[in-house]
Amino acid sequence: MSNLSINIIPFNHPNQEMEFGFIKENKPGYYPLPKWAYPRYLWENYEDELQDIERLYCSFSDQEESDYKVTINLKDNWKFADHYYTKSIYKYLLEKADAVRFGFVNDVEVWLLDEEAKNPKYHTYKRYSLRVQYAKVSAGMELAISFDGTSLVH
């Protein structure tokens, strides 16, 4: 049995209100947003148009060519905030980590080379999972960080 370590860090929204753009067709750099996670303000402004759209796409940074634009209060839309923070962490770690990918439950999996574990036949990587969640332990947004062990790559 492996030894699993988990840390949960509660955090506040740095910016509570932000403008986001959504498109109907997927493009590179855009992330799918299922209908159940559409923010309330999007429903309020475009309810009739959104009834038959099961998925929208958002880059979480570009609003230029958007089909829909809306200002969202992240504190009031925690399902959308979960997507926003997860994608922000992913983008940030792409430049910092040795490998990054989305896991099975949409967490961010990170691999970091273990410089201390030297072997001429393989590299050792420490694996971590980062998951944004809402009110599992605290009263607001949380970042759960778990150490998932090591992997050897030949």
mmCIF file of C-alpha atoms in Angstrom:
data_model
loop_
_atom_site.group_PDB
_atom_site.id
_atom_site.type_symbol
_atom_site.label_atom_id
_atom_site.label_comp_id
_atom_site.label_asym_id
_atom_site.label_seq_id
_atom_site.Cartn_x
_atom_site.Cartn_y
_atom_site.Cartn_z
ATOM 1 C CA MET A 1 0.000 0.000 0.000
ATOM 2 C CA SER A 2 1.399 3.402 -0.950
ATOM 3 C CA ASN A 3 1.770 6.314 1.426
ATOM 4 C CA LEU A 4 -0.513 9.090 0.167
ATOM 5 C CA SER A 5 -0.098 12.662 1.383
ATOM 6 C CA ILE A 6 -2.750 15.331 0.801
ATOM 7 C CA ASN A 7 -2.659 19.028 1.623
ATOM 8 C CA ILE A 8 -5.689 21.266 1.284
ATOM 9 C CA ILE A 9 -5.112 24.997 0.977
ATOM 10 C CA PRO A 10 -8.143 27.290 1.235
ATOM 11 C CA PHE A 11 -7.947 30.453 -0.868
ATOM 12 C CA ASN A 12 -9.909 33.580 -1.691
ATOM 13 C CA HIS A 13 -10.585 34.876 -5.175
ATOM 14 C CA PRO A 14 -7.905 37.429 -6.160
ATOM 15 C CA ASN A 15 -10.407 39.066 -8.530
ATOM 16 C CA GLN A 16 -14.032 38.395 -7.770
ATOM 17 C CA GLU A 17 -15.448 39.800 -11.017
ATOM 18 C CA MET A 18 -13.935 39.082 -14.418
ATOM 19 C CA GLU A 19 -15.131 39.194 -18.015
ATOM 20 C CA PHE A 20 -15.141 35.937 -19.970
ATOM 21 C CA GLY A 21 -15.954 35.068 -23.548
ATOM 22 C CA PHE A 22 -17.566 31.864 -24.805
ATOM 23 C CA ILE A 23 -17.701 30.352 -28.283
ATOM 24 C CA LYS A 24 -19.931 27.650 -29.787
ATOM 25 C CA GLU A 25 -17.268 25.788 -31.793
ATOM 26 C CA ASN A 26 -14.083 24.372 -30.311
ATOM 27 C CA LYS A 27 -10.742 25.975 -31.202
ATOM 28 C CA PRO A 28 -7.200 25.198 -30.068
ATOM 29 C CA GLY A 29 -6.558 26.648 -26.611
ATOM 30 C CA TYR A 30 -10.245 26.609 -25.652
ATOM 31 C CA TYR A 31 -11.684 24.317 -23.006
ATOM 32 C CA PRO A 32 -15.114 22.652 -23.054
ATOM 33 C CA LEU A 33 -17.656 23.813 -20.521
ATOM 34 C CA PRO A 34 -20.651 21.508 -20.023
ATOM 35 C CA LYS A 35 -24.106 23.008 -19.783
ATOM 36 C CA TRP A 36 -24.404 22.317 -16.035
ATOM 37 C CA ALA A 37 -21.356 24.543 -15.391
ATOM 38 C CA TYR A 38 -22.564 27.585 -17.355
ATOM 39 C CA PRO A 39 -22.362 30.584 -15.022
ATOM 40 C CA ARG A 40 -25.605 32.133 -13.800
ATOM 41 C CA TYR A 41 -24.891 35.470 -15.505
ATOM 42 C CA LEU A 42 -24.523 33.718 -18.851
ATOM 43 C CA TRP A 43 -27.950 32.107 -18.379
ATOM 44 C CA GLU A 44 -29.479 35.414 -17.346
ATOM 45 C CA ASN A 45 -28.213 37.224 -20.451
ATOM 46 C CA TYR A 46 -28.591 34.500 -23.115
ATOM 47 C CA GLU A 47 -31.118 31.989 -21.762
ATOM 48 C CA ASP A 48 -33.157 31.560 -24.955
ATOM 49 C CA GLU A 49 -30.079 31.000 -27.140
ATOM 50 C CA LEU A 50 -28.437 28.539 -24.713
ATOM 51 C CA GLN A 51 -31.333 26.096 -24.384
ATOM 52 C CA ASP A 52 -30.112 23.839 -27.213
ATOM 53 C CA ILE A 53 -26.357 24.297 -26.697
ATOM 54 C CA GLU A 54 -24.943 21.425 -24.612
ATOM 55 C CA ARG A 55 -21.351 22.690 -24.541
ATOM 56 C CA LEU A 56 -19.593 26.022 -24.888
ATOM 57 C CA TYR A 57 -15.853 26.660 -25.110
ATOM 58 C CA CYS A 58 -13.816 29.195 -23.173
ATOM 59 C CA SER A 59 -10.128 30.120 -23.246
ATOM 60 C CA PHE A 60 -10.465 31.896 -19.872
ATOM 61 C CA SER A 61 -8.315 34.707 -21.271
ATOM 62 C CA ASP A 62 -9.424 35.691 -24.799
ATOM 63 C CA GLN A 63 -12.729 37.477 -25.365
ATOM 64 C CA GLU A 64 -12.020 38.851 -28.859
ATOM 65 C CA GLU A 65 -13.996 36.466 -31.067
ATOM 66 C CA SER A 66 -16.621 35.408 -28.543
ATOM 67 C CA ASP A 67 -20.172 34.426 -29.367
ATOM 68 C CA TYR A 68 -21.152 35.404 -25.811
ATOM 69 C CA LYS A 69 -19.453 37.775 -23.348
ATOM 70 C CA VAL A 70 -20.370 38.163 -19.726
ATOM 71 C CA THR A 71 -18.901 39.521 -16.492
ATOM 72 C CA ILE A 72 -18.869 36.784 -13.864
ATOM 73 C CA ASN A 73 -18.589 37.006 -10.106
ATOM 74 C CA LEU A 74 -16.423 33.963 -9.321
ATOM 75 C CA LYS A 75 -17.556 33.898 -5.697
ATOM 76 C CA ASP A 76 -21.180 33.386 -6.783
ATOM 77 C CA ASN A 77 -20.332 30.858 -9.533
ATOM 78 C CA TRP A 78 -18.098 28.289 -7.867
ATOM 79 C CA LYS A 79 -18.661 25.601 -10.540
ATOM 80 C CA PHE A 80 -17.347 27.959 -13.199
ATOM 81 C CA ALA A 81 -14.600 29.202 -10.838
ATOM 82 C CA ASP A 82 -13.457 25.578 -10.437
ATOM 83 C CA HIS A 83 -12.921 25.358 -14.227
ATOM 84 C CA TYR A 84 -11.238 28.770 -14.356
ATOM 85 C CA TYR A 85 -8.717 28.010 -11.603
ATOM 86 C CA THR A 86 -7.999 24.490 -12.881
ATOM 87 C CA LYS A 87 -7.204 25.801 -16.372
ATOM 88 C CA SER A 88 -5.151 28.677 -14.928
ATOM 89 C CA ILE A 89 -3.043 26.244 -12.874
ATOM 90 C CA TYR A 90 -2.582 24.026 -15.925
ATOM 91 C CA LYS A 91 -1.420 26.932 -18.117
ATOM 92 C CA TYR A 92 0.967 28.181 -15.435
ATOM 93 C CA LEU A 93 2.552 24.762 -14.855
ATOM 94 C CA LEU A 94 3.036 24.061 -18.572
ATOM 95 C CA GLU A 95 6.109 26.322 -18.469
ATOM 96 C CA LYS A 96 7.356 25.200 -15.048
ATOM 97 C CA ALA A 97 6.962 21.418 -14.831
ATOM 98 C CA ASP A 98 8.527 18.590 -16.821
ATOM 99 C CA ALA A 99 5.116 17.167 -17.752
ATOM 100 C CA VAL A 100 1.543 18.347 -17.152
ATOM 101 C CA ARG A 101 -1.790 16.838 -18.134
ATOM 102 C CA PHE A 102 -5.413 16.700 -17.082
ATOM 103 C CA GLY A 103 -6.268 13.601 -15.093
ATOM 104 C CA PHE A 104 -9.315 11.377 -15.232
ATOM 105 C CA VAL A 105 -11.354 13.584 -12.879
ATOM 106 C CA ASN A 106 -10.101 16.844 -14.452
ATOM 107 C CA ASP A 107 -7.396 17.430 -11.876
ATOM 108 C CA VAL A 108 -3.978 18.696 -12.972
ATOM 109 C CA GLU A 109 -1.288 16.010 -12.917
ATOM 110 C CA VAL A 110 2.278 17.295 -12.643
ATOM 111 C CA TRP A 111 5.562 15.419 -13.071
ATOM 112 C CA LEU A 112 8.787 16.948 -11.726
ATOM 113 C CA LEU A 113 12.228 15.461 -12.313
ATOM 114 C CA ASP A 114 13.818 14.249 -9.068
ATOM 115 C CA GLU A 115 17.355 15.619 -9.333
ATOM 116 C CA GLU A 116 18.543 13.664 -6.282
ATOM 117 C CA ALA A 117 17.591 10.241 -7.664
ATOM 118 C CA LYS A 118 20.385 9.803 -10.205
ATOM 119 C CA ASN A 119 20.597 6.667 -12.284
ATOM 120 C CA PRO A 120 22.177 6.384 -15.757
ATOM 121 C CA LYS A 121 19.464 3.958 -16.931
ATOM 122 C CA TYR A 122 16.340 5.931 -16.012
ATOM 123 C CA HIS A 123 14.977 9.242 -14.757
ATOM 124 C CA THR A 124 12.853 9.463 -11.615
ATOM 125 C CA TYR A 125 9.875 11.823 -11.572
ATOM 126 C CA LYS A 126 7.819 12.902 -8.570
ATOM 127 C CA ARG A 127 4.101 12.968 -9.421
ATOM 128 C CA TYR A 128 1.568 15.357 -7.911
ATOM 129 C CA SER A 129 -2.131 16.004 -8.455
ATOM 130 C CA LEU A 130 -3.706 19.424 -7.958
ATOM 131 C CA ARG A 131 -7.468 19.678 -7.686
ATOM 132 C CA VAL A 132 -9.552 22.806 -7.231
ATOM 133 C CA GLN A 133 -12.658 22.149 -5.169
ATOM 134 C CA TYR A 134 -15.351 24.035 -3.325
ATOM 135 C CA ALA A 135 -16.155 23.708 0.406
ATOM 136 C CA LYS A 136 -14.988 20.130 0.986
ATOM 137 C CA VAL A 137 -12.999 21.087 4.101
ATOM 138 C CA SER A 138 -13.260 24.873 4.412
ATOM 139 C CA ALA A 139 -16.093 27.290 3.639
ATOM 140 C CA GLY A 140 -14.840 28.322 0.185
ATOM 141 C CA MET A 141 -12.481 27.510 -2.672
ATOM 142 C CA GLU A 142 -9.684 25.029 -1.928
ATOM 143 C CA LEU A 143 -6.635 23.636 -3.657
ATOM 144 C CA ALA A 144 -6.039 19.973 -2.822
ATOM 145 C CA ILE A 145 -2.480 18.859 -3.495
ATOM 146 C CA SER A 146 -1.549 15.197 -3.310
ATOM 147 C CA PHE A 147 1.763 13.433 -3.761
ATOM 148 C CA ASP A 148 1.085 10.490 -6.039
ATOM 149 C CA GLY A 149 4.480 8.791 -5.752
ATOM 150 C CA THR A 150 7.305 8.451 -8.226
ATOM 151 C CA SER A 151 7.622 7.109 -11.746
ATOM 152 C CA LEU A 152 10.697 5.754 -13.455
ATOM 153 C CA VAL A 153 11.205 6.559 -17.125
ATOM 154 C CA HIS A 154 13.763 4.625 -19.138
#
